[in-house]
């Protein structure tokens, strides 16, 4: 009963410093208590008010009557043979999302989720096949960063997990503020990357309000072919999205990259490489080629061969476009690109089952 009551209290983790100042002001506390709360939650990852020993006992008790810290450990973890770890986080309504920890040399990257499911409905994506079950709150997003066992060793965060970050732009912007502010984690914006399929309105807001890296999921530069796989091509043609992004400065510390999953005989020949090169706005954009990771229900898609991926890469590099082939991580635990699912249902599978019964 006590645990249920605590869950109903509003979490402080996920609040900005201004939010915390409002909380403390409403409770009649000195202004500096908000800064102390931020230091304990974001700097020290304190999970309870009892740990915050430089805040008076009376103020801690007052906070605990109306709020909770809001840091919740992952419900489970799976470790890959390559060292990648997939974490499952409960996010209410019997739903869960996944985050992926990727250690590599001197980097430790956490791939985090921003939505329960996704409404972009990309044909090749396990998350997209589930349908949309709601936005994650700022608390549920930042909790993924603060509550993994490796939290203090993280060097980078990428919004490349479940969901489309630009479709939950307000909460994503709040989390970016927490990650990059002195009162939060104090990270440089270049340690944060936001991935998008090209939902132009939210993407424009993130580009203009932050200095984080941007990764655009293109996967095919030929409009009618891209539309077959990515419905977002209809309202926001990728050529127009790249034209918009080309107007911003990605020549210095900030980076714009193109993500390109390669499917055998569908988007992996030189004709597709030429089409991609033609819509890249300038020489500062780099391309990451990604092997396709098979998911249930889509048997006709196969990843490109190493030879065809190398030919695609070499063509772009020889024409002035920096292009690399990204190493796959965590495929054996379904933690690789496009494979995250959590415990939300596969909406498409449910719909198919209903049709068969009718």
Tab-separated table of C-alpha atoms in Angstrom:
chain	number	residue	atom	x	y	z
A	1	UNK	CA	0.000	0.000	0.000
A	2	UNK	CA	2.852	2.374	0.881
A	3	UNK	CA	4.601	1.598	-2.409
A	4	UNK	CA	1.416	2.373	-4.373
A	5	UNK	CA	0.994	5.657	-2.528
A	6	UNK	CA	4.591	6.594	-3.303
A	7	UNK	CA	4.053	5.872	-7.012
A	8	UNK	CA	1.194	8.365	-7.055
A	9	UNK	CA	3.448	11.173	-5.846
A	10	UNK	CA	4.906	13.458	-8.510
A	11	UNK	CA	8.567	12.712	-9.378
A	12	UNK	CA	11.243	15.392	-9.102
A	13	UNK	CA	13.664	13.675	-11.483
A	14	UNK	CA	12.858	15.086	-14.911
A	15	UNK	CA	12.268	18.614	-13.598
A	16	UNK	CA	14.459	21.512	-14.664
A	17	UNK	CA	16.030	23.850	-12.136
A	18	UNK	CA	13.209	26.340	-12.731
A	19	UNK	CA	10.674	23.567	-12.090
A	20	UNK	CA	12.430	22.675	-8.836
A	21	UNK	CA	12.478	26.332	-7.798
A	22	UNK	CA	8.727	26.483	-8.249
A	23	UNK	CA	8.337	23.341	-6.127
A	24	UNK	CA	10.430	24.727	-3.284
A	25	UNK	CA	8.812	28.163	-3.484
A	26	UNK	CA	5.336	26.642	-3.283
A	27	UNK	CA	6.433	24.723	-0.190
A	28	UNK	CA	7.870	27.865	1.425
A	29	UNK	CA	11.494	26.705	1.231
A	30	UNK	CA	14.559	28.857	0.523
A	31	UNK	CA	15.503	29.204	-3.155
A	32	UNK	CA	18.831	27.394	-2.679
A	33	UNK	CA	17.036	24.129	-1.787
A	34	UNK	CA	16.136	23.741	-5.476
A	35	UNK	CA	19.829	23.792	-6.392
A	36	UNK	CA	20.542	21.244	-3.669
A	37	UNK	CA	17.824	18.967	-5.033
A	38	UNK	CA	19.288	19.204	-8.543
A	39	UNK	CA	22.751	18.371	-7.215
A	40	UNK	CA	21.484	15.324	-5.332
A	41	UNK	CA	19.276	13.972	-8.111
A	42	UNK	CA	21.382	14.708	-11.202
A	43	UNK	CA	24.875	14.966	-9.768
A	44	UNK	CA	24.799	12.189	-7.174
A	45	UNK	CA	21.856	10.087	-8.441
A	46	UNK	CA	20.285	10.053	-4.961
A	47	UNK	CA	17.274	7.775	-4.887
A	48	UNK	CA	15.677	9.022	-1.650
A	49	UNK	CA	15.255	12.222	0.330
A	50	UNK	CA	16.971	10.572	3.313
A	51	UNK	CA	20.275	10.675	1.399
A	52	UNK	CA	20.083	14.471	1.003
A	53	UNK	CA	21.733	15.255	4.322
A	54	UNK	CA	22.411	18.960	3.655
A	55	UNK	CA	18.653	19.587	3.328
A	56	UNK	CA	16.962	20.006	6.700
A	57	UNK	CA	14.952	17.092	8.054
A	58	UNK	CA	11.825	19.254	8.157
A	59	UNK	CA	12.179	20.145	4.470
A	60	UNK	CA	12.906	16.540	3.515
A	61	UNK	CA	9.754	15.400	5.302
A	62	UNK	CA	7.739	18.161	3.661
A	63	UNK	CA	9.017	17.146	0.220
A	64	UNK	CA	8.311	13.468	0.875
A	65	UNK	CA	4.652	14.182	1.641
A	66	UNK	CA	4.025	15.548	-1.849
A	67	UNK	CA	6.844	14.286	-4.066
A	68	UNK	CA	9.131	11.349	-4.735
A	69	UNK	CA	12.628	11.470	-6.167
A	70	UNK	CA	11.476	9.348	-9.096
A	71	UNK	CA	14.514	7.200	-9.879
A	72	UNK	CA	13.473	3.620	-10.647
A	73	UNK	CA	15.926	0.816	-11.475
A	74	UNK	CA	15.455	-1.236	-14.650
A	75	UNK	CA	13.133	-4.213	-14.321
A	76	UNK	CA	15.582	-6.508	-16.092
A	77	UNK	CA	18.808	-6.609	-18.093
A	78	UNK	CA	20.175	-8.835	-20.863
A	79	UNK	CA	23.876	-8.978	-21.713
A	80	UNK	CA	25.133	-9.636	-25.229
A	81	UNK	CA	28.213	-11.644	-26.108
A	82	UNK	CA	29.793	-8.387	-27.344
A	83	UNK	CA	29.268	-6.569	-24.025
A	84	UNK	CA	26.140	-4.673	-25.040
A	85	UNK	CA	23.452	-4.606	-22.334
A	86	UNK	CA	19.715	-4.172	-22.946
A	87	UNK	CA	17.674	-2.777	-20.053
A	88	UNK	CA	13.910	-2.983	-19.641
A	89	UNK	CA	12.139	-0.119	-17.828
A	90	UNK	CA	8.528	-0.239	-16.664
A	91	UNK	CA	6.672	2.909	-17.734
A	92	UNK	CA	3.145	2.302	-16.420
A	93	UNK	CA	-0.020	0.863	-17.963
A	94	UNK	CA	1.668	-2.563	-18.107
A	95	UNK	CA	4.030	-1.154	-20.720
A	96	UNK	CA	7.812	-1.076	-20.839
A	97	UNK	CA	10.565	0.459	-22.943
A	98	UNK	CA	14.134	-0.592	-23.612
A	99	UNK	CA	17.488	1.164	-23.414
A	100	UNK	CA	20.793	-0.170	-24.694
A	101	UNK	CA	24.220	0.324	-23.111
A	102	UNK	CA	27.036	0.076	-25.681
A	103	UNK	CA	30.619	0.042	-24.332
A	104	UNK	CA	33.416	0.517	-26.852
A	105	UNK	CA	37.045	1.436	-26.147
A	106	UNK	CA	36.930	4.818	-24.388
A	107	UNK	CA	33.218	5.408	-25.068
A	108	UNK	CA	30.163	4.250	-23.165
A	109	UNK	CA	26.954	5.112	-25.010
A	110	UNK	CA	23.386	4.700	-23.795
A	111	UNK	CA	20.663	4.480	-26.427
A	112	UNK	CA	17.429	5.696	-24.836
A	113	UNK	CA	13.722	5.619	-25.705
A	114	UNK	CA	11.333	8.570	-25.887
A	115	UNK	CA	7.951	6.907	-26.535
A	116	UNK	CA	5.967	3.759	-25.794
A	117	UNK	CA	5.858	2.314	-29.279
A	118	UNK	CA	5.894	4.762	-32.186
A	119	UNK	CA	3.391	6.333	-34.566
A	120	UNK	CA	5.829	6.657	-37.515
A	121	UNK	CA	5.022	3.057	-38.604
A	122	UNK	CA	8.249	2.385	-40.494
A	123	UNK	CA	7.785	-0.991	-42.153
A	124	UNK	CA	11.142	-2.451	-41.095
A	125	UNK	CA	11.107	-1.421	-37.420
A	126	UNK	CA	9.985	-3.634	-34.544
A	127	UNK	CA	8.980	-0.605	-32.467
A	128	UNK	CA	6.952	0.890	-35.302
A	129	UNK	CA	4.993	-2.330	-35.742
A	130	UNK	CA	3.644	-1.999	-32.202
A	131	UNK	CA	1.665	1.151	-32.833
A	132	UNK	CA	1.735	4.172	-30.534
A	133	UNK	CA	1.006	3.835	-26.813
A	134	UNK	CA	1.967	7.274	-25.521
A	135	UNK	CA	4.825	9.693	-24.959
A	136	UNK	CA	7.310	9.095	-22.183
A	137	UNK	CA	7.480	11.826	-19.575
A	138	UNK	CA	10.718	13.698	-18.932
A	139	UNK	CA	11.001	11.605	-15.766
A	140	UNK	CA	10.700	8.327	-17.681
A	141	UNK	CA	13.288	9.442	-20.233
A	142	UNK	CA	15.945	10.805	-17.859
A	143	UNK	CA	15.415	7.861	-15.505
A	144	UNK	CA	16.928	5.614	-18.170
A	145	UNK	CA	20.135	7.650	-17.962
A	146	UNK	CA	20.260	8.047	-14.189
A	147	UNK	CA	19.246	4.526	-13.166
A	148	UNK	CA	21.368	2.141	-15.223
A	149	UNK	CA	24.255	0.669	-13.175
A	150	UNK	CA	26.739	2.310	-15.580
A	151	UNK	CA	25.276	5.798	-15.181
A	152	UNK	CA	28.454	7.436	-13.849
A	153	UNK	CA	30.616	6.015	-16.642
A	154	UNK	CA	28.419	7.133	-19.558
A	155	UNK	CA	30.142	9.318	-22.134
A	156	UNK	CA	27.293	9.683	-24.649
A	157	UNK	CA	23.512	9.486	-24.910
A	158	UNK	CA	21.685	8.877	-28.178
A	159	UNK	CA	17.929	9.263	-28.624
A	160	UNK	CA	17.781	6.248	-30.936
A	161	UNK	CA	15.666	3.827	-28.905
A	162	UNK	CA	11.926	3.286	-29.054
A	163	UNK	CA	9.853	6.134	-30.466
A	164	UNK	CA	10.417	9.252	-32.556
A	165	UNK	CA	12.070	11.955	-30.390
A	166	UNK	CA	10.717	14.856	-32.448
A	167	UNK	CA	7.182	13.541	-31.851
A	168	UNK	CA	7.709	14.105	-28.107
A	169	UNK	CA	9.666	17.296	-28.499
A	170	UNK	CA	8.743	19.096	-25.245
A	171	UNK	CA	9.904	16.262	-23.007
A	172	UNK	CA	12.983	15.562	-25.133
A	173	UNK	CA	13.989	19.230	-24.948
A	174	UNK	CA	13.574	19.151	-21.170
A	175	UNK	CA	15.822	16.099	-20.893
A	176	UNK	CA	18.444	17.688	-23.153
A	177	UNK	CA	18.413	20.708	-20.834
A	178	UNK	CA	19.010	18.425	-17.851
A	179	UNK	CA	21.841	16.613	-19.639
A	180	UNK	CA	23.656	19.760	-20.758
A	181	UNK	CA	23.079	22.316	-17.959
A	182	UNK	CA	25.619	23.014	-15.205
A	183	UNK	CA	22.963	22.285	-12.577
A	184	UNK	CA	22.181	18.958	-14.296
A	185	UNK	CA	24.718	16.514	-15.671
A	186	UNK	CA	26.816	19.317	-17.137
A	187	UNK	CA	27.553	17.499	-20.392
A	188	UNK	CA	28.702	19.149	-23.597
A	189	UNK	CA	25.896	19.037	-26.214
A	190	UNK	CA	28.267	17.112	-28.483
A	191	UNK	CA	27.823	14.112	-26.177
A	192	UNK	CA	24.131	13.951	-27.144
A	193	UNK	CA	22.615	12.824	-30.465
A	194	UNK	CA	18.948	13.014	-31.454
A	195	UNK	CA	17.817	10.676	-34.212
A	196	UNK	CA	14.773	11.424	-36.360
A	197	UNK	CA	12.961	9.992	-39.380
A	198	UNK	CA	12.431	13.583	-40.489
A	199	UNK	CA	9.317	14.851	-38.753
A	200	UNK	CA	10.163	18.379	-39.801
A	201	UNK	CA	8.384	20.572	-37.243
A	202	UNK	CA	9.771	18.962	-34.088
A	203	UNK	CA	13.164	18.453	-35.728
A	204	UNK	CA	13.430	22.153	-36.564
A	205	UNK	CA	12.663	23.015	-32.943
A	206	UNK	CA	15.399	20.726	-31.623
A	207	UNK	CA	17.935	22.066	-34.124
A	208	UNK	CA	17.180	25.675	-33.194
A	209	UNK	CA	16.875	25.283	-29.422
A	210	UNK	CA	19.843	22.983	-28.789
A	211	UNK	CA	23.355	22.287	-30.065
A	212	UNK	CA	23.144	18.484	-29.983
A	213	UNK	CA	24.121	16.268	-32.909
A	214	UNK	CA	21.392	15.255	-35.356
A	215	UNK	CA	21.074	11.862	-37.066
A	216	UNK	CA	18.532	11.692	-39.893
A	217	UNK	CA	17.148	8.280	-40.845
A	218	UNK	CA	16.983	8.298	-44.645
A	219	UNK	CA	17.321	4.631	-45.765
A	220	UNK	CA	16.329	5.471	-49.334
A	221	UNK	CA	16.707	8.738	-51.242
A	222	UNK	CA	14.280	7.825	-54.026
A	223	UNK	CA	10.917	9.288	-52.882
A	224	UNK	CA	8.458	6.613	-54.020
A	225	UNK	CA	10.686	3.811	-52.754
A	226	UNK	CA	11.226	5.524	-49.401
A	227	UNK	CA	7.488	6.042	-49.058
A	228	UNK	CA	6.953	2.277	-49.290
A	229	UNK	CA	9.031	1.839	-46.129
A	230	UNK	CA	8.549	5.144	-44.304
A	231	UNK	CA	5.135	6.883	-44.332
A	232	UNK	CA	6.777	10.090	-43.047
A	233	UNK	CA	8.052	10.660	-46.591
A	234	UNK	CA	4.577	11.837	-47.653
A	235	UNK	CA	4.167	14.839	-45.294
A	236	UNK	CA	7.907	15.508	-44.975
A	237	UNK	CA	9.903	14.527	-48.097
A	238	UNK	CA	13.465	13.757	-47.072
A	239	UNK	CA	14.888	16.037	-49.754
A	240	UNK	CA	13.073	19.001	-48.191
A	241	UNK	CA	14.152	17.986	-44.694
A	242	UNK	CA	17.814	17.909	-45.760
A	243	UNK	CA	17.420	21.261	-47.521
A	244	UNK	CA	16.171	22.684	-44.218
A	245	UNK	CA	18.996	21.121	-42.204
A	246	UNK	CA	21.539	22.377	-44.746
A	247	UNK	CA	20.746	25.937	-43.678
A	248	UNK	CA	22.162	25.351	-40.191
A	249	UNK	CA	25.804	25.267	-39.141
A	250	UNK	CA	27.083	21.706	-38.870
A	251	UNK	CA	30.608	22.620	-39.937
A	252	UNK	CA	32.241	22.807	-36.520
A	253	UNK	CA	31.527	21.018	-33.233
A	254	UNK	CA	28.009	20.035	-34.176
A	255	UNK	CA	27.438	17.057	-36.492
A	256	UNK	CA	24.729	16.070	-38.951
A	257	UNK	CA	24.750	12.434	-40.011
A	258	UNK	CA	22.555	10.298	-42.247
A	259	UNK	CA	21.543	6.833	-41.098
A	260	UNK	CA	21.053	4.378	-43.948
A	261	UNK	CA	19.897	0.797	-43.335
A	262	UNK	CA	20.826	-1.384	-46.305
A	263	UNK	CA	18.476	-4.012	-47.754
A	264	UNK	CA	19.663	-6.413	-50.416
A	265	UNK	CA	18.404	-5.536	-53.899
A	266	UNK	CA	16.157	-2.768	-52.583
A	267	UNK	CA	18.334	0.242	-51.756
A	268	UNK	CA	21.931	-0.932	-52.057
A	269	UNK	CA	23.059	-0.338	-55.648
A	270	UNK	CA	24.975	2.556	-57.177
A	271	UNK	CA	21.728	4.139	-58.437
A	272	UNK	CA	20.670	4.559	-54.810
A	273	UNK	CA	24.093	5.847	-53.814
A	274	UNK	CA	23.843	8.488	-56.551
A	275	UNK	CA	20.353	9.500	-55.396
A	276	UNK	CA	21.606	9.861	-51.836
A	277	UNK	CA	24.618	11.910	-52.878
A	278	UNK	CA	22.377	14.303	-54.818
A	279	UNK	CA	20.265	15.282	-51.779
A	280	UNK	CA	23.144	15.714	-49.313
A	281	UNK	CA	23.292	19.498	-48.778
A	282	UNK	CA	27.022	19.966	-48.165
A	283	UNK	CA	30.369	18.292	-47.484
A	284	UNK	CA	29.904	18.393	-43.701
A	285	UNK	CA	27.250	15.656	-43.698
A	286	UNK	CA	28.452	12.124	-43.034
A	287	UNK	CA	26.688	8.853	-43.835
A	288	UNK	CA	26.487	5.762	-41.628
A	289	UNK	CA	25.581	2.533	-43.393
A	290	UNK	CA	23.759	0.056	-41.142
A	291	UNK	CA	23.176	-3.644	-41.580
A	292	UNK	CA	19.528	-4.635	-41.453
A	293	UNK	CA	18.589	-6.784	-38.481
A	294	UNK	CA	15.728	-9.156	-39.210
A	295	UNK	CA	12.561	-8.896	-37.153
A	296	UNK	CA	9.570	-11.256	-37.024
A	297	UNK	CA	6.895	-10.878	-39.667
A	298	UNK	CA	9.051	-9.379	-42.425
A	299	UNK	CA	10.674	-12.340	-44.150
A	300	UNK	CA	11.248	-10.671	-47.509
A	301	UNK	CA	13.813	-8.162	-46.232
A	302	UNK	CA	17.451	-9.224	-46.129
A	303	UNK	CA	20.544	-7.259	-45.247
A	304	UNK	CA	22.938	-6.301	-48.015
A	305	UNK	CA	26.110	-8.282	-48.519
A	306	UNK	CA	29.403	-6.956	-47.188
A	307	UNK	CA	30.538	-6.526	-50.790
A	308	UNK	CA	27.572	-4.361	-51.804
A	309	UNK	CA	27.839	-2.272	-48.641
A	310	UNK	CA	31.533	-1.685	-49.355
A	311	UNK	CA	30.772	-0.673	-52.946
A	312	UNK	CA	28.105	1.769	-51.738
A	313	UNK	CA	30.503	3.226	-49.165
A	314	UNK	CA	33.379	3.515	-51.620
A	315	UNK	CA	31.200	5.263	-54.202
A	316	UNK	CA	30.170	7.946	-51.708
A	317	UNK	CA	33.685	8.418	-50.355
A	318	UNK	CA	35.045	8.774	-53.887
A	319	UNK	CA	32.476	11.517	-54.538
A	320	UNK	CA	33.342	13.628	-51.519
A	321	UNK	CA	30.834	12.201	-49.014
A	322	UNK	CA	32.271	10.799	-45.794
A	323	UNK	CA	30.732	7.352	-45.378
A	324	UNK	CA	31.371	4.511	-42.939
A	325	UNK	CA	29.797	1.130	-42.191
A	326	UNK	CA	28.549	0.970	-38.625
A	327	UNK	CA	29.431	-2.098	-36.612
A	328	UNK	CA	26.342	-3.969	-35.366
A	329	UNK	CA	26.023	-4.431	-31.613
A	330	UNK	CA	23.704	-6.545	-29.470
A	331	UNK	CA	21.895	-8.421	-32.232
A	332	UNK	CA	21.930	-11.669	-30.228
A	333	UNK	CA	19.735	-10.053	-27.537
A	334	UNK	CA	17.579	-8.070	-30.004
A	335	UNK	CA	19.212	-4.806	-29.001
A	336	UNK	CA	20.447	-3.731	-32.441
A	337	UNK	CA	18.999	-0.975	-34.612
A	338	UNK	CA	15.256	-1.458	-35.254
A	339	UNK	CA	14.870	-4.413	-32.875
A	340	UNK	CA	13.724	-2.759	-29.637
A	341	UNK	CA	10.262	-3.783	-28.499
A	342	UNK	CA	9.757	-3.607	-24.729
A	343	UNK	CA	6.604	-5.390	-23.636
A	344	UNK	CA	4.050	-3.440	-25.594
A	345	UNK	CA	2.040	-5.510	-28.018
A	346	UNK	CA	2.616	-5.737	-31.737
A	347	UNK	CA	-0.385	-3.732	-32.958
A	348	UNK	CA	-0.018	-4.994	-36.523
A	349	UNK	CA	0.034	-8.619	-35.408
A	350	UNK	CA	-3.103	-8.051	-33.335
A	351	UNK	CA	-4.866	-6.457	-36.286
A	352	UNK	CA	-3.916	-9.378	-38.534
A	353	UNK	CA	-5.239	-11.849	-35.956
A	354	UNK	CA	-8.583	-10.013	-35.777
A	355	UNK	CA	-8.941	-10.087	-39.570
A	356	UNK	CA	-8.401	-13.845	-39.614
A	357	UNK	CA	-11.166	-14.348	-37.030
A	358	UNK	CA	-13.689	-12.312	-39.021
